Amino acid sequence: MLGTSLKRYSWLIFLVGIAASVYTQADEALYQQRCAACHGASGEGNEAMKAPSIAAMSQAYLERQLRHFRDGQRGTHTEDTAGQTMRAIALPLTDKMIATVSAYLSGLPEPVVITEKEFAGFRGRGLYSGCASCHGAGGEGYPDLGAPKLTQQYGWYLRAQIENFRKGLRGTHKEDERGQQMRLMAEGIHSDADVDTLIKHITGLGVK
Ligand code: HEC
Ligand code: HEC
């Protein structure tokens, strides 16, 4: 019985298999055509383009950022040149393309872009304890709170974003609730020296 029904449905299973692989290939093609030139073939980012590492981030975070760039909640400030670059890319994306490319990226392995820990000491740990409730003790992120992972992200990008939040280039739009939450946290960092220490601590979190 089981044998015959398996045989009967095997062609269907075969077709579903093909459809699934075509679908993934289409996701990959979308990424390679529109994103890889700046973010790298595996989503590892590229400092020369000011493009962060984006593979293995949560799908919901990626989708929100892409919608925000497209719809004008991020990347519109005149001083935010990197954000404006990304906004120009996001403008023609449909909701479906955003969902597809975000699913593809979130399923990729986390790229290894940081290989050495810098010593940030007790001060680093102390400062980061104010971030851990949302971003996780190991910087792994907390999807339910909308807080992205911070591991294996370049120090120059983390610094740029913390500065963007502190200067009001990100997280000021009234429909950007998550950004506003993070902006309050960034405003609570008291000095540039503390920003340096925090970045040292955070970049070390994802080093195995
Ligand atoms: C011309 C270069 C360029 C291309 C092409 C590009 N990006 Fe970007 N992307 C950037 C830059 C620069 C930033 C950093 C923006 C900032 O500093 O706020 C960025 C930021 C992002 C972010 C925010 C990451 C975070 O941690 O918040 C996401 C998500 C993203 N890009 C996804 C994509 C996707 C998906 C594509 C293809 C559809 C793409 N990008 C194509 C340059 C590019
Ligand atoms: C109340 C929760 C909360 C706390 C506490 C918090 N964050 Fe965030 N953080 C967020 C959320 C939510 C986002 C995503 C904002 C968005 O969607 O644009 C974020 C985004 C970020 C980003 C941008 C990441 C990217 O890929 O672009 C950085 C960097 C960051 N946080 C660093 C920190 C640091 C450093 C601290 C501690 C000083 C901290 N956060 C504390 C919630 C928090």
Short mmCIF file of C-alpha atoms and ligand atoms in Angstrom, two decimals:
data_model
loop_
_atom_site.label_atom_id
_atom_site.label_comp_id
_atom_site.label_asym_id
_atom_site.label_seq_id
_atom_site.Cartn_x
_atom_site.Cartn_y
_atom_site.Cartn_z
CA MET A 1 0.00 0.00 0.00
CA LEU A 2 2.55 2.50 1.20
CA GLY A 3 4.86 1.53 -1.64
CA THR A 4 2.24 2.18 -4.34
CA SER A 5 1.09 5.49 -2.90
CA LEU A 6 4.69 6.61 -2.58
CA LYS A 7 5.22 5.67 -6.22
CA ARG A 8 2.05 7.44 -7.23
CA TYR A 9 3.14 10.63 -5.52
CA SER A 10 6.81 10.43 -6.28
CA TRP A 11 6.44 12.56 -9.44
CA LEU A 12 4.71 15.19 -7.33
CA ILE A 13 7.49 15.10 -4.74
CA PHE A 14 9.95 15.38 -7.61
CA LEU A 15 8.18 18.47 -9.03
CA VAL A 16 7.94 20.12 -5.63
CA GLY A 17 11.66 19.48 -5.24
CA ILE A 18 12.43 21.19 -8.54
CA ALA A 19 10.13 24.11 -7.72
CA ALA A 20 11.85 24.56 -4.35
CA SER A 21 15.31 24.62 -5.88
CA VAL A 22 14.25 27.04 -8.65
CA TYR A 23 12.78 29.25 -5.97
CA THR A 24 16.04 29.35 -3.98
CA GLN A 25 17.99 29.99 -7.15
CA ALA A 26 15.72 32.95 -7.90
CA ASP A 27 16.35 34.34 -4.39
CA GLU A 28 20.04 33.99 -4.86
CA ALA A 29 19.88 35.59 -8.32
CA LEU A 30 17.99 38.58 -6.89
CA TYR A 31 20.66 39.00 -4.22
CA GLN A 32 23.60 38.53 -6.60
CA GLN A 33 22.17 40.97 -9.17
CA ARG A 34 21.10 43.78 -6.89
CA CYS A 35 23.08 43.52 -3.67
CA ALA A 36 26.32 41.57 -3.98
CA ALA A 37 28.29 44.39 -5.65
CA CYS A 38 28.28 46.25 -2.33
CA HIS A 39 27.49 43.62 0.34
CA GLY A 40 29.71 40.87 -1.13
CA ALA A 41 28.87 37.47 -2.63
CA SER A 42 28.07 35.95 0.80
CA GLY A 43 26.60 39.05 2.48
CA GLU A 44 29.88 39.76 4.28
CA GLY A 45 29.87 43.49 3.51
CA ASN A 46 32.59 45.78 2.17
CA GLU A 47 34.18 48.70 3.96
CA ALA A 48 35.12 50.47 0.72
CA MET A 49 31.38 50.69 -0.10
CA LYS A 50 30.44 51.41 3.55
CA ALA A 51 28.20 48.35 3.24
CA PRO A 52 27.74 46.30 6.44
CA SER A 53 27.72 42.55 6.87
CA ILE A 54 24.06 41.51 6.50
CA ALA A 55 23.96 37.69 6.19
CA ALA A 56 22.38 35.68 9.05
CA MET A 57 20.51 38.65 10.52
CA SER A 58 16.89 37.97 11.48
CA GLN A 59 14.44 38.07 8.60
CA ALA A 60 12.14 40.50 10.41
CA TYR A 61 14.97 42.98 11.06
CA LEU A 62 16.18 42.82 7.46
CA GLU A 63 12.67 43.33 6.11
CA ARG A 64 12.04 46.29 8.40
CA GLN A 65 15.27 48.00 7.41
CA LEU A 66 14.61 47.49 3.70
CA ARG A 67 11.07 48.85 4.02
CA HIS A 68 12.34 51.77 6.08
CA PHE A 69 14.97 52.66 3.49
CA ARG A 70 12.38 52.39 0.72
CA ASP A 71 9.58 54.23 2.52
CA GLY A 72 11.72 57.01 3.97
CA GLN A 73 12.10 56.17 7.69
CA ARG A 74 15.84 55.57 7.27
CA GLY A 75 18.41 57.04 4.89
CA THR A 76 16.74 60.36 4.13
CA HIS A 77 18.81 62.74 6.27
CA THR A 78 21.05 64.97 4.11
CA GLU A 79 24.13 64.09 6.21
CA ASP A 80 23.44 60.35 5.99
CA THR A 81 25.28 59.63 2.74
CA ALA A 82 25.67 55.87 3.33
CA GLY A 83 21.97 55.62 4.19
CA GLN A 84 21.06 57.58 1.06
CA THR A 85 23.08 55.14 -1.05
CA MET A 86 21.15 52.21 0.38
CA ARG A 87 17.85 54.07 0.03
CA ALA A 88 18.43 54.49 -3.72
CA ILE A 89 18.82 50.70 -4.01
CA ALA A 90 15.72 49.99 -1.90
CA LEU A 91 13.39 52.37 -3.77
CA PRO A 92 12.44 49.99 -6.63
CA LEU A 93 12.02 46.90 -4.38
CA THR A 94 8.51 45.42 -4.07
CA ASP A 95 7.25 43.92 -0.77
CA LYS A 96 7.68 40.49 -2.31
CA MET A 97 11.29 41.16 -3.31
CA ILE A 98 12.01 42.46 0.18
CA ALA A 99 10.52 39.32 1.78
CA THR A 100 12.39 37.04 -0.64
CA VAL A 101 15.82 38.61 -0.30
CA SER A 102 15.46 38.90 3.50
CA ALA A 103 14.54 35.21 3.81
CA TYR A 104 17.51 34.31 1.63
CA LEU A 105 19.95 36.43 3.66
CA SER A 106 18.69 35.29 7.05
CA GLY A 107 19.28 31.68 6.00
CA LEU A 108 22.93 32.21 5.05
CA PRO A 109 25.72 31.32 7.50
CA GLU A 110 27.11 34.18 9.60
CA PRO A 111 30.16 35.57 7.76
CA VAL A 112 33.36 35.75 9.78
CA VAL A 113 34.52 39.34 9.40
CA ILE A 114 36.09 39.83 12.84
CA THR A 115 38.76 37.38 13.94
CA GLU A 116 40.49 39.14 16.83
CA LYS A 117 39.17 40.33 20.17
CA GLU A 118 40.26 43.72 21.44
CA PHE A 119 40.44 44.11 25.19
CA ALA A 120 37.67 46.34 26.52
CA GLY A 121 37.98 45.24 30.15
CA PHE A 122 35.47 45.68 32.94
CA ARG A 123 34.45 49.08 31.63
CA GLY A 124 33.40 47.43 28.37
CA ARG A 125 31.39 44.78 30.17
CA GLY A 126 29.80 47.37 32.45
CA LEU A 127 28.75 49.60 29.57
CA TYR A 128 27.48 46.68 27.54
CA SER A 129 25.31 45.44 30.41
CA GLY A 130 22.99 48.32 29.46
CA CYS A 131 22.66 46.89 25.95
CA ALA A 132 22.43 43.19 26.78
CA SER A 133 18.75 43.24 27.81
CA CYS A 134 17.83 43.86 24.17
CA HIS A 135 20.81 42.69 22.12
CA GLY A 136 21.56 39.60 24.24
CA ALA A 137 24.49 38.92 26.56
CA GLY A 138 26.49 37.52 23.64
CA GLY A 139 25.26 40.12 21.13
CA GLU A 140 23.06 37.47 19.51
CA GLY A 141 20.06 39.80 19.21
CA TYR A 142 16.53 39.43 20.49
CA PRO A 143 14.05 39.15 17.62
CA ASP A 144 10.96 39.64 19.84
CA LEU A 145 12.28 43.08 20.79
CA GLY A 146 13.36 43.88 17.24
CA ALA A 147 16.96 44.18 18.41
CA PRO A 148 19.39 42.87 15.78
CA LYS A 149 22.41 40.70 16.39
CA LEU A 150 25.59 42.74 16.74
CA THR A 151 28.09 39.89 16.40
CA GLN A 152 30.45 39.71 13.44
CA GLN A 153 29.71 43.27 12.44
CA TYR A 154 32.45 45.75 11.53
CA GLY A 155 33.47 48.30 14.15
CA TRP A 156 33.29 51.13 11.59
CA TYR A 157 29.66 50.29 10.84
CA LEU A 158 28.66 49.94 14.51
CA ARG A 159 30.30 53.31 15.18
CA ALA A 160 28.53 54.97 12.24
CA GLN A 161 25.13 53.71 13.42
CA ILE A 162 25.65 54.69 17.06
CA GLU A 163 26.67 58.15 15.81
CA ASN A 164 23.67 58.27 13.47
CA PHE A 165 21.34 57.52 16.38
CA ARG A 166 23.08 60.03 18.66
CA LYS A 167 23.00 62.79 16.03
CA GLY A 168 19.42 62.10 14.98
CA LEU A 169 20.23 60.78 11.50
CA ARG A 170 18.49 57.49 12.34
CA GLY A 171 15.62 56.74 14.70
CA THR A 172 13.84 60.10 14.53
CA HIS A 173 10.95 59.29 12.18
CA LYS A 174 7.67 59.02 14.06
CA GLU A 175 6.81 55.69 12.40
CA ASP A 176 10.22 54.23 13.30
CA GLU A 177 9.38 52.95 16.79
CA ARG A 178 12.26 50.50 17.06
CA GLY A 179 14.68 53.13 15.84
CA GLN A 180 13.36 55.60 18.39
CA GLN A 181 13.94 53.06 21.19
CA MET A 182 17.53 52.59 20.08
CA ARG A 183 18.02 56.33 19.71
CA LEU A 184 17.21 56.81 23.41
CA MET A 185 19.80 54.17 24.29
CA ALA A 186 22.46 55.80 22.10
CA GLU A 187 21.77 59.19 23.68
CA GLY A 188 22.52 57.57 27.03
CA ILE A 189 26.13 56.83 26.02
CA HIS A 190 27.95 59.69 27.67
CA SER A 191 31.24 60.13 25.87
CA ASP A 192 33.12 59.29 22.70
CA ALA A 193 35.52 57.27 24.85
CA ASP A 194 32.58 55.13 25.99
CA VAL A 195 31.56 54.61 22.36
CA ASP A 196 35.10 53.37 21.63
CA THR A 197 35.04 51.00 24.60
CA LEU A 198 31.61 49.65 23.70
CA ILE A 199 32.65 48.95 20.13
CA LYS A 200 35.74 47.09 21.30
CA HIS A 201 33.58 44.99 23.60
CA ILE A 202 30.87 44.29 21.01
CA THR A 203 33.23 43.33 18.18
CA GLY A 204 34.88 40.84 20.55
CA LEU A 205 31.55 39.15 21.38
CA GLY A 206 31.25 37.13 18.20
CA VAL A 207 34.89 35.98 18.03
CA LYS A 208 35.20 32.25 18.64
C1 HEC B 1 25.55 50.69 -3.89
C2 HEC B 1 25.89 49.84 -2.76
C3 HEC B 1 24.77 49.00 -2.15
C4 HEC B 1 23.96 48.07 -2.78
C5 HEC B 1 23.96 47.66 -4.24
C6 HEC B 1 23.13 47.51 -1.72
N1 HEC B 1 23.43 48.07 -0.51
FE1 HEC B 1 22.57 47.62 1.28
N2 HEC B 1 23.67 49.04 2.17
C7 HEC B 1 24.61 49.85 1.56
C8 HEC B 1 25.16 50.78 2.50
C9 HEC B 1 26.21 51.84 2.21
C10 HEC B 1 24.51 50.52 3.74
C11 HEC B 1 24.75 51.21 5.07
C12 HEC B 1 23.69 52.26 5.31
C13 HEC B 1 23.91 53.01 6.60
O1 HEC B 1 25.07 53.24 6.96
O2 HEC B 1 22.90 53.33 7.26
C14 HEC B 1 23.59 49.42 3.49
C15 HEC B 1 22.76 48.88 4.47
C16 HEC B 1 21.92 47.81 4.28
C17 HEC B 1 21.10 47.19 5.30
C18 HEC B 1 21.00 47.59 6.75
C19 HEC B 1 21.79 46.63 7.60
C20 HEC B 1 21.66 46.86 9.08
O3 HEC B 1 22.39 46.20 9.83
O4 HEC B 1 20.82 47.67 9.50
C21 HEC B 1 20.43 46.16 4.69
C22 HEC B 1 19.45 45.19 5.35
C23 HEC B 1 20.83 46.14 3.30
N3 HEC B 1 21.74 47.14 3.07
C24 HEC B 1 20.38 45.20 2.38
C25 HEC B 1 20.64 45.29 1.02
C26 HEC B 1 20.00 44.44 0.02
C27 HEC B 1 19.03 43.32 0.34
C28 HEC B 1 20.46 44.83 -1.18
C29 HEC B 1 20.03 44.35 -2.56
C30 HEC B 1 18.60 44.45 -2.82
C31 HEC B 1 21.43 45.91 -0.96
N4 HEC B 1 21.49 46.16 0.39
C32 HEC B 1 22.16 46.54 -1.96
C33 HEC B 1 25.00 49.78 0.23
C34 HEC B 1 24.41 49.00 -0.74
C1 HEC B 2 15.46 48.81 24.63
C2 HEC B 2 16.19 47.86 23.79
C3 HEC B 2 17.57 48.24 23.34
C4 HEC B 2 18.68 48.53 24.11
C5 HEC B 2 18.76 48.56 25.63
C6 HEC B 2 19.77 48.77 23.19
N1 HEC B 2 19.33 48.61 21.90
FE1 HEC B 2 20.48 48.79 20.20
N2 HEC B 2 18.84 48.47 19.06
C7 HEC B 2 17.58 48.20 19.55
C8 HEC B 2 16.66 48.05 18.44
C9 HEC B 2 15.18 47.75 18.55
C10 HEC B 2 17.42 48.27 17.26
C11 HEC B 2 16.91 48.24 15.83
C12 HEC B 2 16.46 49.63 15.41
C13 HEC B 2 15.82 49.63 14.05
O1 HEC B 2 14.99 48.78 13.80
O2 HEC B 2 16.21 50.49 13.25
C14 HEC B 2 18.80 48.51 17.69
C15 HEC B 2 19.85 48.75 16.83
C16 HEC B 2 21.17 48.92 17.22
C17 HEC B 2 22.29 49.10 16.33
C18 HEC B 2 22.23 49.13 14.81
C19 HEC B 2 22.60 47.76 14.28
C20 HEC B 2 22.55 47.68 12.78
O3 HEC B 2 22.78 46.56 12.28
O4 HEC B 2 22.33 48.67 12.10
C21 HEC B 2 23.41 49.20 17.10
C22 HEC B 2 24.83 49.39 16.63
C23 HEC B 2 22.98 49.10 18.49
N3 HEC B 2 21.61 48.92 18.52
C24 HEC B 2 23.83 49.16 19.58
C25 HEC B 2 23.41 49.21 20.90
C26 HEC B 2 24.27 49.51 22.01
C27 HEC B 2 25.76 49.74 21.93
C28 HEC B 2 23.49 49.51 23.14
C29 HEC B 2 23.88 49.81 24.57
C30 HEC B 2 24.47 51.11 24.79
C31 HEC B 2 22.12 49.23 22.71
N4 HEC B 2 22.11 49.06 21.35
C32 HEC B 2 21.04 49.12 23.56
C33 HEC B 2 17.20 48.05 20.86
C34 HEC B 2 18.01 48.30 21.95
#
